[in-house]
PDB file of C-alpha atoms in Angstrom:
ATOM      1  CA  MET A   1      55.905  31.742 -54.194  1.00 41.00           C
ATOM      2  CA  CYS A   2      56.335  34.493 -56.616  1.00 42.00           C
ATOM      3  CA  GLU A   3      59.224  32.702 -58.905  1.00 38.00           C
ATOM      4  CA  GLY A   4      62.810  35.155 -59.409  1.00 38.00           C
ATOM      5  CA  ILE A   5      61.904  36.303 -55.711  1.00 38.00           C
ATOM      6  CA  PRO A   6      63.255  33.939 -52.675  1.00 38.00           C
ATOM      7  CA  SER A   7      62.049  33.226 -49.469  1.00 40.00           C
ATOM      8  CA  TYR A   8      63.145  35.436 -46.893  1.00 34.00           C
ATOM      9  CA  GLY A   9      61.073  33.778 -44.315  1.00 37.00           C
ATOM     10  CA  CYS A  10      57.232  34.481 -44.001  1.00 38.00           C
ATOM     11  CA  ASP A  11      55.126  36.652 -41.613  1.00 38.00           C
ATOM     12  CA  THR A  12      53.406  34.674 -38.473  1.00 34.00           C
ATOM     13  CA  PRO A  13      49.429  33.755 -38.994  1.00 32.00           C
ATOM     14  CA  THR A  14      48.475  35.782 -37.156  1.00 31.00           C
ATOM     15  CA  GLN A  15      50.707  38.622 -38.716  1.00 31.00           C
ATOM     16  CA  ILE A  16      48.775  37.603 -42.064  1.00 27.00           C
ATOM     17  CA  PHE A  17      45.612  37.639 -41.041  1.00 29.00           C
ATOM     18  CA  GLY A  18      46.511  40.183 -38.326  1.00 29.00           C
ATOM     19  CA  ILE A  19      44.317  43.541 -38.636  1.00 25.00           C
ATOM     20  CA  LEU A  20      46.559  47.396 -38.009  1.00 26.00           C
ATOM     21  CA  SER A  21      46.197  49.867 -35.878  1.00 26.00           C
ATOM     22  CA  LEU A  22      44.399  53.448 -37.133  1.00 27.00           C
ATOM     23  CA  GLY A  23      42.218  56.130 -36.069  1.00 27.00           C
ATOM     24  CA  ILE A  24      38.810  55.828 -35.218  1.00 27.00           C
ATOM     25  CA  PHE A  25      36.059  56.782 -37.464  1.00 30.00           C
ATOM     26  CA  ASN A  26      34.317  60.267 -36.520  1.00 33.00           C
ATOM     27  CA  GLN A  27      30.935  58.939 -36.299  1.00 33.00           C
ATOM     28  CA  ASN A  28      29.281  62.369 -37.405  1.00 36.00           C
ATOM     29  CA  ASP A  29      31.364  62.042 -40.671  1.00 41.00           C
ATOM     30  CA  TYR A  30      28.125  59.600 -41.736  1.00 53.00           C
ATOM     31  CA  SER A  31      25.840  62.152 -43.386  1.00 56.00           C
ATOM     32  CA  GLY A  32      27.393  63.339 -47.047  1.00 66.00           C
ATOM     33  CA  THR A  33      25.458  66.341 -49.137  1.00 65.00           C
ATOM     34  CA  ILE A  34      22.345  65.083 -50.906  1.00 59.00           C
ATOM     35  CA  MET A  35      21.782  67.100 -54.167  1.00 57.00           C
ATOM     36  CA  SER A  36      20.080  66.589 -57.447  1.00 51.00           C
ATOM     37  CA  PRO A  37      20.936  64.355 -60.104  1.00 49.00           C
ATOM     38  CA  SER A  38      21.703  67.860 -61.573  1.00 44.00           C
ATOM     39  CA  ASN A  39      24.528  69.270 -59.542  1.00 46.00           C
ATOM     40  CA  SER A  40      27.577  66.517 -61.023  1.00 48.00           C
ATOM     41  CA  ILE A  41      25.155  64.976 -63.721  1.00 52.00           C
ATOM     42  CA  ARG A  42      24.040  66.863 -66.488  1.00 47.00           C
ATOM     43  CA  SER A  43      22.580  64.200 -69.102  1.00 57.00           C
ATOM     44  CA  SER A  44      21.631  60.086 -69.253  1.00 65.00           C
ATOM     45  CA  ALA A  45      25.247  60.192 -71.141  1.00 65.00           C
ATOM     46  CA  SER A  46      27.488  60.624 -68.076  1.00 67.00           C
ATOM     47  CA  LEU A  47      25.985  57.380 -67.406  1.00 75.00           C
ATOM     48  CA  GLN A  48      26.908  55.596 -69.967  1.00 73.00           C
ATOM     49  CA  ASN A  49      30.564  54.724 -69.209  1.00 74.00           C
ATOM     50  CA  ILE A  50      29.316  53.414 -66.049  1.00 76.00           C
ATOM     51  CA  PRO A  51      29.815  49.500 -66.983  1.00 73.00           C
ATOM     52  CA  LEU A  52      26.989  48.747 -64.724  1.00 72.00           C
ATOM     53  CA  PHE A  53      24.486  50.450 -67.000  1.00 75.00           C
ATOM     54  CA  SER A  54      26.195  50.181 -70.199  1.00 73.00           C
ATOM     55  CA  GLU A  55      22.868  48.339 -72.196  1.00 71.00           C
ATOM     56  CA  PHE A  56      20.888  50.925 -70.766  1.00 73.00           C
ATOM     57  CA  THR A  57      18.553  52.433 -73.470  1.00 77.00           C
ATOM     58  CA  THR A  58      18.636  57.114 -72.853  1.00 79.00           C
ATOM     59  CA  SER A  59      15.495  57.286 -72.265  1.00 76.00           C
ATOM     60  CA  GLU A  60      15.940  54.844 -69.402  1.00 74.00           C
ATOM     61  CA  LEU A  61      18.879  56.554 -68.380  1.00 77.00           C
ATOM     62  CA  GLN A  62      17.019  59.720 -67.977  1.00 79.00           C
ATOM     63  CA  LEU A  63      14.248  57.376 -65.552  1.00 76.00           C
ATOM     64  CA  LEU A  64      17.497  56.548 -63.363  1.00 77.00           C
ATOM     65  CA  LEU A  65      18.846  59.816 -62.912  1.00 81.00           C
ATOM     66  CA  ASP A  66      14.727  61.085 -62.139  1.00 80.00           C
ATOM     67  CA  SER A  67      14.918  57.658 -59.738  1.00 79.00           C
ATOM     68  CA  SER A  68      18.266  58.707 -58.197  1.00 86.00           C
ATOM     69  CA  ALA A  69      20.041  61.486 -55.833  1.00 89.00           C
ATOM     70  CA  ASN A  70      23.481  63.041 -55.798  1.00 89.00           C
ATOM     71  CA  GLN A  71      25.604  62.577 -52.154  1.00 92.00           C
ATOM     72  CA  ARG A  72      29.371  64.581 -51.998  1.00 94.00           C
ATOM     73  CA  PHE A  73      31.545  63.762 -49.274  1.00 96.00           C
ATOM     74  CA  GLY A  74      34.087  65.378 -48.710  1.00 95.00           C
ATOM     75  CA  LYS A  75      38.150  63.711 -48.130  1.00 94.00           C
ATOM     76  CA  GLY A  76      38.372  61.402 -45.560  1.00 94.00           C
ATOM     77  CA  GLN A  77      34.618  61.235 -43.834  1.00 95.00           C
ATOM     78  CA  LEU A  78      32.931  58.147 -43.313  1.00 94.00           C
ATOM     79  CA  VAL A  79      30.437  56.861 -46.179  1.00 95.00           C
ATOM     80  CA  PHE A  80      28.860  53.359 -44.248  1.00 92.00           C
ATOM     81  CA  GLN A  81      30.273  50.754 -41.667  1.00 90.00           C
ATOM     82  CA  GLU A  82      30.098  47.435 -41.376  1.00 90.00           C
ATOM     83  CA  GLY A  83      26.921  46.188 -39.381  1.00 90.00           C
ATOM     84  CA  ASP A  84      24.324  49.665 -40.583  1.00 90.00           C
ATOM     85  CA  PHE A  85      21.273  48.333 -42.017  1.00 87.00           C
ATOM     86  CA  GLY A  86      21.254  47.941 -46.578  1.00 84.00           C
ATOM     87  CA  ASP A  87      18.480  50.136 -47.970  1.00 85.00           C
ATOM     88  CA  TYR A  88      20.184  51.485 -50.479  1.00 88.00           C
ATOM     89  CA  LEU A  89      23.546  51.343 -53.642  1.00 86.00           C
ATOM     90  CA  LEU A  90      26.082  54.014 -54.232  1.00 91.00           C
ATOM     91  CA  ILE A  91      27.618  54.141 -57.489  1.00 90.00           C
ATOM     92  CA  ILE A  92      31.294  56.176 -57.664  1.00 92.00           C
ATOM     93  CA  LEU A  93      30.883  58.664 -59.931  1.00 90.00           C
ATOM     94  CA  SER A  94      34.215  60.308 -58.947  1.00 91.00           C
ATOM     95  CA  GLY A  95      37.338  60.092 -56.814  1.00 93.00           C
ATOM     96  CA  ARG A  96      38.027  57.281 -54.243  1.00 92.00           C
ATOM     97  CA  VAL A  97      37.294  55.294 -51.580  1.00 95.00           C
ATOM     98  CA  LYS A  98      38.747  52.290 -49.733  1.00 93.00           C
ATOM     99  CA  VAL A  99      36.305  49.314 -48.644  1.00 92.00           C
ATOM    100  CA  SER A 100      38.154  47.415 -44.910  1.00 91.00           C
ATOM    101  CA  LEU A 101      36.915  45.711 -42.340  1.00 89.00           C
ATOM    102  CA  ILE A 102      36.999  47.753 -38.553  1.00 83.00           C
ATOM    103  CA  GLY A 103      37.873  45.194 -35.452  1.00 80.00           C
ATOM    104  CA  LYS A 104      38.571  46.590 -32.094  1.00 77.00           C
ATOM    105  CA  GLU A 105      40.417  49.584 -30.953  1.00 74.00           C
ATOM    106  CA  GLY A 106      39.695  51.036 -34.271  1.00 76.00           C
ATOM    107  CA  LYS A 107      42.020  48.603 -36.316  1.00 78.00           C
ATOM    108  CA  GLU A 108      41.864  48.411 -40.250  1.00 85.00           C
ATOM    109  CA  PHE A 109      42.043  45.913 -42.756  1.00 87.00           C
ATOM    110  CA  ILE A 110      42.429  47.171 -45.877  1.00 89.00           C
ATOM    111  CA  LEU A 111      39.938  44.525 -48.758  1.00 87.00           C
ATOM    112  CA  ALA A 112      40.309  47.208 -51.736  1.00 86.00           C
ATOM    113  CA  LEU A 113      40.431  50.548 -53.596  1.00 88.00           C
ATOM    114  CA  LEU A 114      37.670  51.590 -56.150  1.00 89.00           C
ATOM    115  CA  GLY A 115      37.466  54.555 -57.874  1.00 89.00           C
ATOM    116  CA  PRO A 116      34.621  56.319 -61.056  1.00 88.00           C
ATOM    117  CA  GLY A 117      32.395  53.281 -62.107  1.00 85.00           C
ATOM    118  CA  SER A 118      33.040  50.806 -59.383  1.00 87.00           C
ATOM    119  CA  PHE A 119      29.395  50.480 -56.412  1.00 85.00           C
ATOM    120  CA  LEU A 120      29.006  49.979 -53.039  1.00 89.00           C
ATOM    121  CA  GLY A 121      26.387  48.669 -50.990  1.00 85.00           C
ATOM    122  CA  GLU A 122      24.964  45.581 -53.312  1.00 81.00           C
ATOM    123  CA  MET A 123      25.161  42.648 -50.776  1.00 79.00           C
ATOM    124  CA  ALA A 124      23.320  44.107 -48.024  1.00 73.00           C
ATOM    125  CA  LEU A 125      20.942  45.813 -50.197  1.00 72.00           C
ATOM    126  CA  LEU A 126      19.347  42.208 -52.230  1.00 77.00           C
ATOM    127  CA  GLU A 127      19.781  40.317 -49.321  1.00 78.00           C
ATOM    128  CA  SER A 128      18.022  43.730 -46.842  1.00 78.00           C
ATOM    129  CA  ALA A 129      20.937  42.872 -44.472  1.00 82.00           C
ATOM    130  CA  ALA A 130      23.222  44.877 -42.606  1.00 87.00           C
ATOM    131  CA  ARG A 131      26.643  46.272 -44.444  1.00 89.00           C
ATOM    132  CA  SER A 132      29.536  43.807 -44.325  1.00 87.00           C
ATOM    133  CA  ALA A 133      32.776  46.273 -44.673  1.00 90.00           C
ATOM    134  CA  THR A 134      32.956  49.879 -43.697  1.00 92.00           C
ATOM    135  CA  VAL A 135      33.500  52.931 -46.714  1.00 95.00           C
ATOM    136  CA  THR A 136      35.889  55.562 -46.321  1.00 94.00           C
ATOM    137  CA  THR A 137      36.445  58.763 -48.566  1.00 96.00           C
ATOM    138  CA  LEU A 138      40.167  58.380 -49.604  1.00 93.00           C
ATOM    139  CA  GLU A 139      39.380  62.225 -51.917  1.00 94.00           C
ATOM    140  CA  SER A 140      36.226  64.001 -52.122  1.00 95.00           C
ATOM    141  CA  CYS A 141      33.764  61.932 -54.113  1.00 95.00           C
ATOM    142  CA  ASP A 142      30.740  62.391 -55.653  1.00 93.00           C
ATOM    143  CA  PHE A 143      28.125  58.832 -55.742  1.00 93.00           C
ATOM    144  CA  LEU A 144      25.093  58.000 -57.416  1.00 90.00           C
ATOM    145  CA  ARG A 145      22.344  57.277 -54.528  1.00 90.00           C
ATOM    146  CA  LEU A 146      19.588  54.486 -55.596  1.00 85.00           C
ATOM    147  CA  GLU A 147      17.465  54.063 -52.747  1.00 86.00           C
ATOM    148  CA  GLN A 148      16.148  49.717 -52.226  1.00 85.00           C
ATOM    149  CA  ARG A 149      12.763  50.147 -53.763  1.00 84.00           C
ATOM    150  CA  HIS A 150      14.276  51.800 -57.067  1.00 82.00           C
ATOM    151  CA  VAL A 151      17.130  48.837 -57.398  1.00 79.00           C
ATOM    152  CA  THR A 152      13.923  46.619 -56.157  1.00 83.00           C
ATOM    153  CA  THR A 153      12.136  48.678 -59.709  1.00 82.00           C
ATOM    154  CA  LEU A 154      14.903  48.501 -62.182  1.00 79.00           C
ATOM    155  CA  LEU A 155      16.229  45.021 -61.620  1.00 80.00           C
ATOM    156  CA  GLN A 156      12.240  43.527 -62.591  1.00 83.00           C
ATOM    157  CA  THR A 157      12.391  45.601 -65.611  1.00 80.00           C
ATOM    158  CA  HIS A 158      16.015  45.814 -66.570  1.00 79.00           C
ATOM    159  CA  SER A 159      17.292  41.514 -66.538  1.00 79.00           C
ATOM    160  CA  SER A 160      20.079  43.421 -67.592  1.00 78.00           C
ATOM    161  CA  LEU A 161      20.880  44.990 -64.643  1.00 75.00           C
ATOM    162  CA  GLY A 162      20.211  41.328 -62.538  1.00 79.00           C
ATOM    163  CA  LEU A 163      22.899  39.520 -65.257  1.00 82.00           C
ATOM    164  CA  LYS A 164      25.700  42.276 -64.613  1.00 79.00           C
ATOM    165  CA  LEU A 165      24.557  42.790 -60.935  1.00 76.00           C
ATOM    166  CA  LEU A 166      25.101  38.871 -59.974  1.00 82.00           C
ATOM    167  CA  LYS A 167      28.494  38.628 -62.330  1.00 81.00           C
ATOM    168  CA  ALA A 168      30.366  41.409 -60.325  1.00 76.00           C
ATOM    169  CA  LEU A 169      29.594  39.327 -57.068  1.00 79.00           C
ATOM    170  CA  CYS A 170      30.686  36.348 -58.616  1.00 85.00           C
ATOM    171  CA  THR A 171      34.034  38.418 -59.677  1.00 80.00           C
ATOM    172  CA  ARG A 172      34.776  40.001 -56.271  1.00 78.00           C
ATOM    173  CA  LEU A 173      34.037  36.773 -54.867  1.00 82.00           C
ATOM    174  CA  ARG A 174      36.720  35.175 -57.190  1.00 85.00           C
ATOM    175  CA  GLU A 175      39.424  37.985 -56.433  1.00 80.00           C
ATOM    176  CA  THR A 176      38.626  37.307 -52.648  1.00 80.00           C
ATOM    177  CA  ASP A 177      39.354  33.524 -53.038  1.00 83.00           C
ATOM    178  CA  GLU A 178      42.803  34.791 -54.901  1.00 82.00           C
ATOM    179  CA  ARG A 179      44.150  37.427 -52.296  1.00 79.00           C
ATOM    180  CA  LEU A 180      43.100  34.699 -49.557  1.00 80.00           C
ATOM    181  CA  ARG A 181      45.486  31.849 -51.659  1.00 81.00           C
ATOM    182  CA  SER A 182      48.095  34.751 -51.702  1.00 78.00           C
ATOM    183  CA  LEU A 183      47.151  35.626 -48.406  1.00 79.00           C
ATOM    184  CA  VAL A 184      48.419  32.346 -47.244  1.00 77.00           C
ATOM    185  CA  MET A 185      50.228  30.600 -49.978  1.00 82.00           C
ATOM    186  CA  LEU A 186      53.332  33.522 -50.595  1.00 87.00           C
ATOM    187  CA  ASP A 187      56.018  35.466 -48.625  1.00 90.00           C
ATOM    188  CA  ILE A 188      55.973  39.267 -47.680  1.00 91.00           C
ATOM    189  CA  TYR A 189      57.432  39.757 -51.162  1.00 92.00           C
ATOM    190  CA  GLY A 190      55.250  37.997 -53.468  1.00 90.00           C
ATOM    191  CA  ARG A 191      51.821  39.459 -51.097  1.00 90.00           C
ATOM    192  CA  ILE A 192      53.634  42.778 -52.155  1.00 92.00           C
ATOM    193  CA  LEU A 193      53.808  41.872 -56.008  1.00 90.00           C
ATOM    194  CA  TYR A 194      50.485  40.470 -55.705  1.00 89.00           C
ATOM    195  CA  CYS A 195      48.853  43.373 -54.215  1.00 90.00           C
ATOM    196  CA  LEU A 196      50.735  45.874 -56.698  1.00 90.00           C
ATOM    197  CA  HIS A 197      49.046  43.945 -59.226  1.00 87.00           C
ATOM    198  CA  THR A 198      45.511  43.920 -58.170  1.00 85.00           C
ATOM    199  CA  LEU A 199      45.719  48.121 -57.256  1.00 86.00           C
ATOM    200  CA  VAL A 200      46.664  48.051 -61.332  1.00 83.00           C
ATOM    201  CA  GLU A 201      43.636  50.235 -62.752  1.00 72.00           C
ATOM    202  CA  PRO A 202      42.234  48.894 -66.260  1.00 62.00           C
ATOM    203  CA  ASP A 203      41.499  52.755 -67.648  1.00 60.00           C
ATOM    204  CA  THR A 204      45.625  53.353 -66.683  1.00 55.00           C
ATOM    205  CA  PRO A 205      47.422  53.938 -69.917  1.00 57.00           C
ATOM    206  CA  GLN A 206      49.279  51.030 -70.127  1.00 57.00           C
ATOM    207  CA  PRO A 207      52.756  51.717 -71.629  1.00 57.00           C
ATOM    208  CA  LEU A 208      54.554  48.945 -74.355  1.00 51.00           C
ATOM    209  CA  GLU A 209      57.375  48.203 -72.348  1.00 61.00           C
ATOM    210  CA  LYS A 210      57.266  45.523 -70.633  1.00 70.00           C
ATOM    211  CA  HIS A 211      55.256  46.532 -66.975  1.00 78.00           C
ATOM    212  CA  LEU A 212      52.763  47.897 -65.145  1.00 85.00           C
ATOM    213  CA  VAL A 213      51.770  51.398 -63.901  1.00 86.00           C
ATOM    214  CA  ILE A 214      50.078  51.894 -60.581  1.00 87.00           C
ATOM    215  CA  SER A 215      48.998  54.858 -60.233  1.00 85.00           C
ATOM    216  CA  PRO A 216      48.509  56.958 -57.752  1.00 86.00           C
ATOM    217  CA  ARG A 217      50.673  55.241 -55.589  1.00 90.00           C
ATOM    218  CA  PRO A 218      49.653  54.211 -52.518  1.00 89.00           C
ATOM    219  CA  SER A 219      51.615  54.583 -49.355  1.00 91.00           C
ATOM    220  CA  HIS A 220      53.312  52.509 -47.657  1.00 94.00           C
ATOM    221  CA  GLN A 221      50.707  51.942 -44.678  1.00 92.00           C
ATOM    222  CA  ASP A 222      47.865  51.557 -47.398  1.00 91.00           C
ATOM    223  CA  ILE A 223      49.433  47.630 -48.534  1.00 93.00           C
ATOM    224  CA  ALA A 224      50.909  46.868 -44.774  1.00 92.00           C
ATOM    225  CA  ASP A 225      47.124  47.394 -44.342  1.00 90.00           C
ATOM    226  CA  MET A 226      46.064  44.767 -47.342  1.00 90.00           C
ATOM    227  CA  ILE A 227      48.487  42.471 -46.716  1.00 89.00           C
ATOM    228  CA  GLY A 228      48.224  42.077 -42.864  1.00 86.00           C
ATOM    229  CA  CYS A 229      51.377  42.915 -42.171  1.00 88.00           C
ATOM    230  CA  SER A 230      53.452  46.644 -40.823  1.00 90.00           C
ATOM    231  CA  ARG A 231      54.616  49.066 -42.589  1.00 92.00           C
ATOM    232  CA  GLU A 232      58.221  48.265 -41.173  1.00 95.00           C
ATOM    233  CA  THR A 233      57.978  44.922 -42.524  1.00 95.00           C
ATOM    234  CA  VAL A 234      56.153  47.036 -45.938  1.00 95.00           C
ATOM    235  CA  SER A 235      59.121  49.591 -46.330  1.00 95.00           C
ATOM    236  CA  ARG A 236      62.334  47.068 -45.953  1.00 95.00           C
ATOM    237  CA  ALA A 237      61.238  44.710 -48.610  1.00 95.00           C
ATOM    238  CA  ILE A 238      59.581  46.908 -51.161  1.00 94.00           C
ATOM    239  CA  LYS A 239      63.588  47.745 -50.213  1.00 95.00           C
ATOM    240  CA  VAL A 240      64.364  44.563 -51.673  1.00 94.00           C
ATOM    241  CA  LEU A 241      62.361  44.383 -54.336  1.00 93.00           C
ATOM    242  CA  GLN A 242      63.694  47.607 -56.165  1.00 91.00           C
ATOM    243  CA  ASN A 243      67.406  46.632 -55.416  1.00 92.00           C
ATOM    244  CA  ARG A 244      66.039  43.213 -57.378  1.00 89.00           C
ATOM    245  CA  GLY A 245      64.368  45.096 -59.856  1.00 88.00           C
ATOM    246  CA  HIS A 246      60.740  43.878 -59.727  1.00 90.00           C
ATOM    247  CA  ILE A 247      59.517  47.333 -59.335  1.00 90.00           C
ATOM    248  CA  THR A 248      60.781  51.581 -59.488  1.00 90.00           C
ATOM    249  CA  ILE A 249      58.756  53.468 -57.383  1.00 90.00           C
ATOM    250  CA  LEU A 250      58.012  57.164 -58.709  1.00 91.00           C
ATOM    251  CA  LYS A 251      57.086  60.090 -57.300  1.00 87.00           C
ATOM    252  CA  ARG A 252      53.063  59.713 -57.842  1.00 89.00           C
ATOM    253  CA  GLU A 253      53.534  56.446 -59.817  1.00 90.00           C
ATOM    254  CA  ILE A 254      54.672  52.808 -59.280  1.00 91.00           C
ATOM    255  CA  LEU A 255      55.737  50.757 -61.711  1.00 89.00           C
ATOM    256  CA  LEU A 256      55.760  46.925 -61.546  1.00 88.00           C
ATOM    257  CA  HIS A 257      58.190  44.828 -64.441  1.00 83.00           C
ATOM    258  CA  GLN A 258      57.959  41.777 -62.641  1.00 54.00           C
ATOM    259  CA  ALA A 259      55.030  39.313 -63.740  1.00 52.00           C
ATOM    260  CA  ILE A 260      53.190  38.285 -61.013  1.00 48.00           C
ATOM    261  CA  VAL A 261      52.520  34.149 -61.007  1.00 41.00           C
ATOM    262  CA  LYS A 262      49.334  32.948 -59.210  1.00 45.00           C
ATOM    263  CA  PRO A 263      50.797  30.900 -55.447  1.00 47.00           C
TER     264      PRO A 263
END
């Protein structure tokens, strides 16, 4: 269990792996606005901050821009859905999205919350298979869209891109293993702390004090959807964690004071 936090009883396996009720997505919200790259990216220099393309030369980045398009989605729009055919890769330029599994009657389990620099759809694109999850915007988002034929060409001519994709896939697989471990082996308090730890953005400035900053602050429902329990259970557990000094809830942030111990 998580060190320093007593076990007050875990949820049942059904609750741990359950998926929670959410509204049905509007199928008409699928398509974002397709724009030329110049509408949101004015030069190849803006791509150099994206880890996937950090080793590309200026001329290579410009070639990438010339063979791509920008796509814009408003807040709450469906980017793509689990089961859709995946023939393009999306890179988040601005905004945040949630990646989730949607069950019957609109029930949802959140897999990840992603921001600028992250990419989506690489599994389906590389396999020429269906999308493995549903992606929805949490705010207005701009994406760089690369069609499968362009990605295939880039992989053939830039081995570094293929290695980075492979490394990213391995990282996501490792994170999935750790998340499953936390769901099975930690009680509700440990699962919440582990979840909050995974939400710390690498680029978020961190203070010198012994705590981490989670910003923007996730809702209790978001946390519940990520750890497989009810919002009410999360709300009660968060009060306990606050009272014991493990976390501090601010208006737009959460401060995490408790170091996470892996299960």
